[in-house]
Short mmCIF file of C-alpha atoms and ligand atoms in Angstrom, two decimals:
data_model
loop_
_atom_site.label_atom_id
_atom_site.label_comp_id
_atom_site.label_asym_id
_atom_site.label_seq_id
_atom_site.Cartn_x
_atom_site.Cartn_y
_atom_site.Cartn_z
CA MET G 26 104.61 16.28 100.57
CA ARG G 27 102.63 18.36 97.84
CA THR G 28 100.45 21.18 99.53
CA TYR G 29 97.32 21.69 97.81
CA LEU G 30 95.07 25.06 97.85
CA VAL G 31 91.57 23.95 97.14
CA THR G 32 89.21 26.71 96.77
CA GLY G 33 85.67 26.21 97.27
CA GLY G 34 86.32 22.98 99.00
CA ALA G 35 83.03 23.30 101.10
CA GLY G 36 80.89 23.13 98.20
CA PHE G 37 79.24 20.04 96.48
CA ILE G 38 82.02 19.04 94.15
CA GLY G 39 85.16 20.64 96.07
CA SER G 40 83.94 18.32 99.43
CA ASN G 41 83.62 15.32 97.31
CA TYR G 42 87.31 15.91 95.86
CA ILE G 43 88.85 16.52 99.21
CA HIS G 44 87.71 13.43 100.32
CA TYR G 45 88.42 11.63 97.42
CA MET G 46 91.91 12.86 97.59
CA PHE G 47 92.49 11.74 101.32
CA ARG G 48 91.05 8.49 100.54
CA LYS G 49 93.72 8.14 97.63
CA TYR G 50 96.90 9.84 99.31
CA GLY G 51 96.00 9.56 102.91
CA ASN G 52 98.59 11.65 104.85
CA GLY G 53 101.02 11.81 101.77
CA ILE G 54 99.49 15.35 100.85
CA ARG G 55 98.24 18.74 102.76
CA ILE G 56 95.08 20.32 101.76
CA ILE G 57 94.27 23.88 102.47
CA ASN G 58 90.67 24.61 101.75
CA LEU G 59 89.77 28.28 100.92
CA ASP G 60 86.22 28.93 101.00
CA ALA G 61 83.90 32.01 101.56
CA LEU G 62 81.08 29.72 102.81
CA THR G 63 78.51 31.37 100.63
CA TYR G 64 75.08 29.62 100.74
CA ALA G 65 76.41 26.87 98.72
CA GLY G 66 79.42 26.21 101.26
CA ASN G 67 78.90 23.93 104.24
CA LEU G 68 81.42 22.88 106.60
CA GLN G 69 79.41 19.86 107.68
CA ASN G 70 80.29 18.43 104.16
CA LEU G 71 84.07 18.05 105.62
CA LYS G 72 83.19 16.80 109.11
CA ASP G 73 84.96 13.50 108.88
CA VAL G 74 88.32 15.41 107.64
CA GLU G 75 88.22 18.45 109.85
CA GLY G 76 90.48 16.83 112.64
CA ARG G 77 93.14 15.88 110.26
CA ASP G 78 96.62 17.35 110.91
CA ASN G 79 97.13 17.43 107.11
CA TYR G 80 93.91 19.70 106.53
CA THR G 81 93.39 23.30 107.15
CA PHE G 82 90.33 25.43 106.45
CA VAL G 83 90.56 28.91 105.82
CA LYS G 84 87.21 31.27 105.58
CA ALA G 85 88.13 33.80 102.87
CA ASP G 86 86.79 35.31 99.46
CA ILE G 87 88.85 34.49 96.52
CA CYS G 88 88.56 38.25 95.46
CA ASP G 89 90.18 39.07 98.40
CA LYS G 90 93.69 39.48 97.34
CA GLU G 91 95.36 40.10 100.83
CA ALA G 92 93.67 36.84 102.12
CA VAL G 93 94.86 34.90 99.25
CA SER G 94 98.36 36.35 99.16
CA ASP G 95 98.81 35.69 102.58
CA ILE G 96 98.20 31.83 102.18
CA PHE G 97 100.89 31.72 99.38
CA GLU G 98 103.13 33.65 101.65
CA HIS G 99 102.96 31.33 104.43
CA ASN G 100 102.57 28.05 102.56
CA ASP G 101 104.82 26.62 99.86
CA ILE G 102 101.63 25.67 97.61
CA ASP G 103 102.39 23.16 94.89
CA ARG G 104 98.86 22.80 93.42
CA VAL G 105 95.72 24.81 93.18
CA VAL G 106 92.62 23.16 92.37
CA HIS G 107 89.93 26.05 91.79
CA PHE G 108 86.25 25.13 92.30
CA ALA G 109 85.07 28.21 94.03
CA ALA G 110 82.38 29.70 91.97
CA GLU G 111 78.82 30.68 91.76
CA SER G 112 77.42 27.78 90.03
CA HIS G 113 73.48 27.96 89.78
CA VAL G 114 72.35 28.95 86.30
CA ASP G 115 68.69 30.01 87.56
CA ARG G 116 70.37 32.27 90.39
CA SER G 117 72.65 33.80 87.65
CA ILE G 118 69.54 34.84 85.53
CA ARG G 119 68.32 36.42 88.61
CA SER G 120 71.56 38.11 89.82
CA PRO G 121 74.34 38.10 87.28
CA GLU G 122 76.69 40.50 89.08
CA ILE G 123 78.03 38.17 92.09
CA PHE G 124 78.85 35.61 89.10
CA ILE G 125 81.32 37.96 87.24
CA GLN G 126 82.73 39.20 90.62
CA THR G 127 83.36 35.71 91.88
CA ASN G 128 84.14 33.67 88.63
CA VAL G 129 85.92 36.24 86.82
CA MET G 130 87.52 38.46 89.26
CA GLY G 131 88.03 35.83 91.73
CA THR G 132 89.63 33.77 89.09
CA ALA G 133 92.06 36.60 88.36
CA VAL G 134 92.99 37.17 91.89
CA LEU G 135 93.73 33.76 92.45
CA MET G 136 96.11 33.37 89.18
CA ASN G 137 97.89 36.81 89.98
CA CYS G 138 98.75 35.58 93.64
CA ALA G 139 99.81 32.18 92.29
CA LYS G 140 102.05 33.59 89.59
CA LYS G 141 103.66 36.01 91.91
CA ALA G 142 104.43 33.33 94.34
CA TRP G 143 105.53 30.64 91.74
CA GLU G 144 107.22 33.01 89.01
CA LEU G 145 111.03 33.17 88.89
CA ALA G 146 113.22 36.22 88.01
CA ASP G 147 113.69 35.02 84.29
CA GLY G 148 109.92 34.48 83.82
CA ARG G 149 110.10 30.78 84.17
CA TYR G 150 108.36 29.00 87.08
CA GLN G 151 109.40 26.95 90.10
CA GLU G 152 109.37 23.41 89.21
CA ASP G 153 106.27 21.29 89.70
CA LYS G 154 103.61 23.93 90.29
CA LYS G 155 100.23 23.55 88.87
CA PHE G 156 96.93 25.46 88.70
CA LEU G 157 93.59 23.62 87.53
CA TYR G 158 90.65 25.72 86.86
CA VAL G 159 87.58 23.28 86.99
CA SER G 160 84.99 24.50 84.48
CA THR G 161 82.03 23.41 82.93
CA ASP G 162 80.72 22.07 79.51
CA GLU G 163 78.25 25.07 79.48
CA VAL G 164 80.82 27.15 78.05
CA TYR G 165 80.18 25.68 74.46
CA GLY G 166 76.44 26.58 74.47
CA SER G 167 73.86 24.14 73.31
CA LEU G 168 73.64 21.20 70.90
CA ASP G 169 71.09 20.00 68.74
CA GLU G 170 68.55 17.18 69.99
CA ASP G 171 69.69 15.00 67.20
CA GLY G 172 73.55 14.76 67.26
CA GLY G 173 76.78 16.51 68.06
CA TYR G 174 79.16 16.64 70.94
CA PHE G 175 81.29 19.02 72.70
CA TYR G 176 85.14 18.70 71.71
CA GLU G 177 88.05 20.90 73.21
CA THR G 178 87.90 22.38 69.82
CA THR G 179 84.26 23.49 70.01
CA PRO G 180 83.83 27.35 69.90
CA TYR G 181 82.69 28.85 73.09
CA ALA G 182 78.90 30.20 72.83
CA PRO G 183 77.68 30.48 76.31
CA HIS G 184 74.13 31.59 76.79
CA SER G 185 73.30 32.06 80.56
CA PRO G 186 75.27 34.71 83.03
CA TYR G 187 76.75 31.64 84.81
CA SER G 188 78.09 30.24 81.62
CA ALA G 189 79.35 33.21 80.16
CA SER G 190 81.23 34.12 83.56
CA LYS G 191 82.73 30.56 83.44
CA ALA G 192 83.80 31.07 79.78
CA ALA G 193 85.50 34.32 80.70
CA GLY G 194 87.17 32.55 83.31
CA ASP G 195 88.35 29.91 81.04
CA LEU G 196 89.66 32.38 78.51
CA LEU G 197 91.45 34.46 81.31
CA VAL G 198 93.41 31.27 82.24
CA LYS G 199 94.01 30.60 78.52
CA SER G 200 95.34 34.11 78.49
CA TYR G 201 97.75 33.55 81.26
CA ILE G 202 98.93 30.39 79.61
CA ASP G 203 99.66 32.03 76.51
CA THR G 204 101.22 35.01 77.65
CA TYR G 205 102.92 34.31 80.55
CA HIS G 206 103.28 30.53 80.27
CA PHE G 207 101.27 30.04 83.59
CA PRO G 208 101.27 26.16 84.42
CA ALA G 209 97.56 25.68 84.22
CA ASN G 210 95.14 23.28 83.13
CA ILE G 211 91.17 23.58 82.26
CA THR G 212 88.76 21.04 82.49
CA ASN G 213 85.48 21.45 81.18
CA CYS G 214 82.98 18.80 82.62
CA SER G 215 79.15 17.71 82.32
CA ASN G 216 76.72 17.87 84.94
CA ASN G 217 77.56 16.34 88.26
CA TYR G 218 75.38 14.45 90.69
CA GLY G 219 76.31 12.60 94.04
CA PRO G 220 76.36 13.14 97.87
CA TYR G 221 76.40 16.86 99.29
CA GLN G 222 74.73 18.42 96.23
CA PHE G 223 72.87 21.48 97.42
CA PRO G 224 69.06 20.98 96.72
CA GLU G 225 68.50 23.86 94.27
CA LYS G 226 70.13 21.52 91.69
CA LEU G 227 68.00 19.03 89.60
CA ILE G 228 68.64 15.68 91.07
CA PRO G 229 68.78 16.44 95.01
CA LEU G 230 65.86 18.88 94.37
CA ILE G 231 63.77 16.01 93.07
CA ILE G 232 64.86 13.55 95.63
CA ASN G 233 64.08 15.93 98.40
CA ASN G 234 60.72 17.12 96.99
CA ALA G 235 59.62 13.51 96.15
CA LEU G 236 60.08 12.36 99.87
CA HIS G 237 58.12 15.23 101.06
CA GLY G 238 55.25 14.61 98.43
CA ARG G 239 55.95 18.15 97.08
CA ASN G 240 55.56 19.15 93.40
CA LEU G 241 58.50 18.11 90.99
CA PRO G 242 59.27 21.13 88.78
CA VAL G 243 59.91 20.37 85.21
CA TYR G 244 61.07 23.38 83.15
CA GLY G 245 59.57 23.57 79.49
CA ASP G 246 58.75 20.13 78.03
CA GLY G 247 61.48 18.20 80.22
CA LYS G 248 63.18 17.00 77.09
CA ASN G 249 66.36 18.98 77.62
CA VAL G 250 69.27 16.52 77.86
CA ARG G 251 72.31 16.72 80.20
CA ASP G 252 75.27 14.41 80.05
CA TRP G 253 75.25 13.14 83.99
CA LEU G 254 78.74 12.19 85.75
CA TYR G 255 79.00 10.52 89.28
CA VAL G 256 81.06 13.22 91.17
CA ASP G 257 83.70 10.79 92.46
CA ASP G 258 84.66 10.05 88.60
CA HIS G 259 85.15 13.86 88.37
CA ALA G 260 87.17 14.04 91.42
CA LYS G 261 89.38 11.14 89.85
CA ALA G 262 89.48 12.94 86.33
CA ILE G 263 90.70 16.44 88.10
CA ASP G 264 93.47 14.55 89.83
CA MET G 265 94.63 12.46 86.87
CA VAL G 266 94.50 15.56 84.54
CA GLN G 267 96.61 17.73 87.20
CA GLU G 268 99.26 14.85 87.57
CA GLN G 269 99.26 13.33 83.99
CA GLY G 270 97.89 15.82 81.64
CA ARG G 271 99.89 18.20 79.36
CA LEU G 272 100.30 21.57 81.07
CA GLY G 273 98.53 24.20 79.23
CA GLN G 274 95.75 21.98 77.71
CA THR G 275 91.99 21.53 78.25
CA TYR G 276 90.43 18.40 78.74
CA ASN G 277 86.81 17.75 78.59
CA ILE G 278 85.42 15.53 81.00
CA GLY G 279 81.89 13.71 80.64
CA GLY G 280 79.72 10.62 81.40
CA HIS G 281 78.43 9.38 78.01
CA ASN G 282 75.34 9.38 80.00
CA GLU G 283 72.69 11.56 78.15
CA LYS G 284 69.38 11.72 79.80
CA GLN G 285 66.22 13.96 79.34
CA ASN G 286 65.14 15.85 82.56
CA ILE G 287 61.90 13.97 82.69
CA GLU G 288 63.80 10.56 82.24
CA ILE G 289 65.92 11.31 85.31
CA ILE G 290 62.80 12.38 87.32
CA HIS G 291 60.94 8.87 86.38
CA ILE G 292 64.29 7.04 87.36
CA ILE G 293 64.58 8.77 90.75
CA LEU G 294 60.94 8.12 91.57
CA GLU G 295 61.31 4.46 90.57
CA THR G 296 64.51 4.22 92.41
CA LEU G 297 63.12 5.73 95.56
CA GLN G 298 60.03 3.27 95.32
CA ASP G 299 62.36 0.36 95.32
CA MET G 300 64.86 1.41 98.13
CA LEU G 301 62.18 2.77 100.61
CA PRO G 302 61.56 0.19 102.87
CA LYS G 303 58.09 -1.28 102.89
CA ASP G 304 56.69 0.06 105.96
CA ASP G 305 57.96 3.60 105.23
CA ALA G 306 55.13 6.06 104.94
CA ARG G 307 57.18 8.22 102.51
CA ARG G 308 56.25 5.26 99.94
CA ASN G 309 52.69 7.05 99.95
CA LEU G 310 54.04 10.46 99.10
CA VAL G 311 56.41 9.30 96.16
CA SER G 312 54.23 9.53 92.68
CA LYS G 313 54.36 10.61 89.35
CA ASP G 314 51.36 12.81 90.22
CA LEU G 315 53.88 15.11 91.58
CA ILE G 316 55.36 15.84 88.28
CA THR G 317 54.51 19.47 87.59
CA TYR G 318 55.53 21.15 84.36
CA VAL G 319 56.36 24.70 84.96
CA GLU G 320 57.52 27.96 82.91
CA ASP G 321 60.66 27.07 81.00
CA ARG G 322 64.08 28.48 82.10
CA LYS G 323 64.96 31.66 80.06
CA GLY G 324 67.47 30.76 77.36
CA HIS G 325 67.43 27.23 78.51
CA ASP G 326 70.08 25.01 76.67
CA ARG G 327 68.55 22.24 75.05
CA ARG G 328 71.20 19.55 75.13
CA TYR G 329 74.90 19.12 76.51
CA ALA G 330 76.81 16.10 75.72
CA ILE G 331 80.85 15.73 76.15
CA ALA G 332 83.34 13.89 73.80
CA PRO G 333 85.74 12.63 76.35
CA ASP G 334 88.20 11.08 73.69
CA LYS G 335 90.77 13.40 74.45
CA ILE G 336 91.22 12.59 78.24
CA LYS G 337 90.60 8.91 77.42
CA ALA G 338 93.52 8.69 74.59
CA GLU G 339 95.96 10.88 76.45
CA ILE G 340 95.41 10.03 80.16
CA GLY G 341 93.44 6.85 80.23
CA TRP G 342 90.27 8.38 82.18
CA GLU G 343 86.94 7.02 81.58
CA PRO G 344 83.63 7.29 83.60
CA GLU G 345 83.53 4.37 85.91
CA THR G 346 80.01 4.61 87.60
CA MET G 347 76.90 3.74 85.59
CA PHE G 348 73.69 5.99 86.19
CA SER G 349 72.05 3.07 87.62
CA GLU G 350 74.41 2.68 90.42
CA GLY G 351 75.33 6.33 90.95
CA ILE G 352 71.75 7.13 91.29
CA ARG G 353 71.22 4.30 93.87
CA LYS G 354 74.50 5.38 95.96
CA THR G 355 73.34 9.09 95.72
CA ILE G 356 69.75 8.19 97.17
CA ALA G 357 71.22 6.02 99.74
CA TRP G 358 73.33 8.98 100.81
CA TYR G 359 70.33 11.20 101.05
CA PHE G 360 68.45 8.59 103.24
CA GLU G 361 71.34 8.42 105.54
CA HIS G 362 72.08 12.32 105.91
CA GLU G 363 68.41 13.61 106.38
CA ASP G 364 69.70 16.04 108.87
CA TRP G 365 72.00 17.54 106.29
CA MET G 366 68.99 18.12 104.15
CA ALA G 367 66.94 19.39 106.89
CA ASP G 368 69.58 21.67 107.80
CA VAL G 369 70.44 23.18 104.39
CA THR G 370 66.85 23.62 103.18
CA SER G 371 65.95 25.47 106.36
CA GLY G 372 66.20 29.42 106.60
CA ASP G 373 67.57 31.12 103.45
CA TYR G 374 66.98 28.26 101.04
CA GLN G 375 63.20 28.34 102.02
CA LYS G 376 63.03 31.87 101.05
CA TYR G 377 64.78 31.19 97.75
CA TYR G 378 62.58 28.41 96.69
CA GLU G 379 59.39 30.20 97.53
CA GLU G 380 60.68 33.44 95.48
CA MET G 381 62.02 31.16 92.62
CA TYR G 382 58.99 28.91 92.02
CA LYS G 383 56.31 31.36 92.93
CA GLY G 384 53.43 31.02 90.59
CA LYS G 385 55.10 28.29 88.83
P1 LIG A 414 78.72 24.75 94.51
O1 LIG A 414 77.85 26.03 94.21
O2 LIG A 414 78.37 23.53 95.38
O3 LIG A 414 80.09 25.22 95.52
C1 LIG A 414 80.61 26.31 95.30
C2 LIG A 414 81.59 26.69 96.37
O4 LIG A 414 82.34 27.99 96.45
C3 LIG A 414 80.87 26.80 97.82
O5 LIG A 414 81.42 26.10 98.91
C4 LIG A 414 80.99 28.46 98.02
O6 LIG A 414 81.09 28.88 99.43
C5 LIG A 414 82.23 28.65 97.33
N1 LIG A 414 82.27 30.01 97.00
C6 LIG A 414 81.60 30.84 96.23
N2 LIG A 414 81.93 32.10 95.96
C7 LIG A 414 83.21 32.25 96.47
C8 LIG A 414 84.31 33.19 96.54
N3 LIG A 414 83.79 34.23 96.33
N4 LIG A 414 85.22 32.91 97.61
C9 LIG A 414 85.35 31.65 97.94
N5 LIG A 414 84.69 30.74 98.00
C10 LIG A 414 83.31 30.90 97.39
O7 LIG A 414 79.60 24.43 93.32
P2 LIG A 414 79.96 22.88 92.77
O8 LIG A 414 78.52 22.36 91.89
O9 LIG A 414 80.66 22.27 93.74
O10 LIG A 414 80.90 23.41 91.59
C11 LIG A 414 82.09 23.72 91.84
C12 LIG A 414 83.01 24.06 90.40
O11 LIG A 414 82.74 23.01 89.38
C13 LIG A 414 82.50 25.31 89.79
O12 LIG A 414 83.51 26.08 89.33
C14 LIG A 414 81.48 25.01 88.63
O13 LIG A 414 81.27 25.99 87.75
C15 LIG A 414 82.23 23.63 88.39
N6 LIG A 414 81.29 22.68 87.87
C16 LIG A 414 80.15 22.08 88.44
C17 LIG A 414 79.56 21.09 87.81
C18 LIG A 414 78.10 20.68 88.48
O14 LIG A 414 77.41 19.90 87.72
N7 LIG A 414 77.83 21.32 89.65
C19 LIG A 414 79.68 20.72 86.61
C20 LIG A 414 80.98 21.22 85.78
C21 LIG A 414 81.67 22.35 86.40
P1 LIG A 415 70.46 22.17 86.80
O1 LIG A 415 70.58 21.19 87.89
O2 LIG A 415 70.09 23.54 87.32
O3 LIG A 415 72.03 22.18 86.14
P2 LIG A 415 72.49 23.10 84.89
O4 LIG A 415 71.41 23.95 84.56
O5 LIG A 415 73.80 23.90 85.19
O6 LIG A 415 72.23 21.95 83.86
O7 LIG A 415 69.26 21.88 86.02
C1 LIG A 415 69.41 20.46 85.19
C2 LIG A 415 68.34 20.38 84.41
O8 LIG A 415 67.28 20.34 84.74
C3 LIG A 415 68.21 21.77 83.28
O9 LIG A 415 67.85 21.46 81.72
C4 LIG A 415 67.16 22.65 83.95
C5 LIG A 415 66.21 21.47 84.60
N1 LIG A 415 65.52 21.64 85.85
C6 LIG A 415 63.97 21.62 85.84
O10 LIG A 415 63.63 21.16 85.09
N2 LIG A 415 63.50 21.78 87.03
C7 LIG A 415 64.22 22.36 88.25
O11 LIG A 415 63.71 22.36 89.20
C8 LIG A 415 65.79 22.55 88.11
C9 LIG A 415 66.40 23.00 89.17
C10 LIG A 415 66.27 22.33 86.75
#
């Protein structure tokens, strides 16, 4: 039975990945979820797996060498899937240091512990040990509106402290692959959406604000383009890369689903109107009049678009969920989990929201 160490499993993509893996492998794997439970980590996301015998949660910081070493000493870890990160661009513009600490230092600590546990006296590694670093397409910078795609060979040109810290993490992993033959892969994925996404990110923020009749903040002219992927498709890709990918390689993961932010907002409003029951009072709140153009994000990347040719050719992965289907599933999930949204938007989040959008 393979044992996985998943970092950041209490966050958005990590928790969806853990659900996906238990759906796929059932009791055939064991998962240890290491998460510091920052504002973005939420154990409610994992309620339905917490009672499993083959699941363990460890609250620890990936920068804490002793805590991470301890996990490797007491468990025969076969796979590391490294999600843990500070992940929000706007927060990185306000407070960059924590991004460098977690995304760069934390990645180094984690790799050093895995290397120490897996490396043999002759510099080779125990058989079938693998590390996967979950990264982002934002490391490649920004594309022109009228063309081009990110390939694995596209030079790195990050613009935000978030994407720069992720790029530094990528380069560190690449350096371990080149220097120590460390058995790792890197995946660079486009924007995800789906259940359990924290409502500081565009899609859940718009769903939540629209349902409460609050302003829908659009940065700049609203024409920035992102390439949206349903989160389950990402979870599947990560598993396929780890099991079928060539060690040492990078794979881009994307949805072939480019949309301007303003288009996304219109789709959400129309879908909400369509899905809300006829007698639901929130129908009167959901309106295009809520759209509010606000000051642009500093250094705002114009367009992201992934060319997923390599992962398709080598591994046979392709996105499966059309945006029209994924957004309905996502909205249905938020309808069914009003308590989750109410919990995560209370307290600290409210303070963040007031400060972030003050005067906008
Ligand atoms: P998230 O912010 O929802 O979750 C991050 C998780 O990491 C949280 O559970 C948090 O508690 C945990 N964490 C943060 N700092 C930690 C630390 N020092 N030690 C241990 N745990 C810590 O993020 P997400 O959207 O789920 O993203 C997961 C990963 O995927 C990140 O590495 C991100 O860069 C990458 N990624 C995200 C997207 C996206 O659209 N969200 C797209 C591509 C890649
Ligand atoms: P976001 O979800 O923060 O993801 P990322 O910055 O990592 O791509 O933002 C997606 C896009 O939506 C990005 O172009 C910024 C824009 N945006 C808004 O227009 N308004 C908002 O309130 C937020 C959070 C984002």
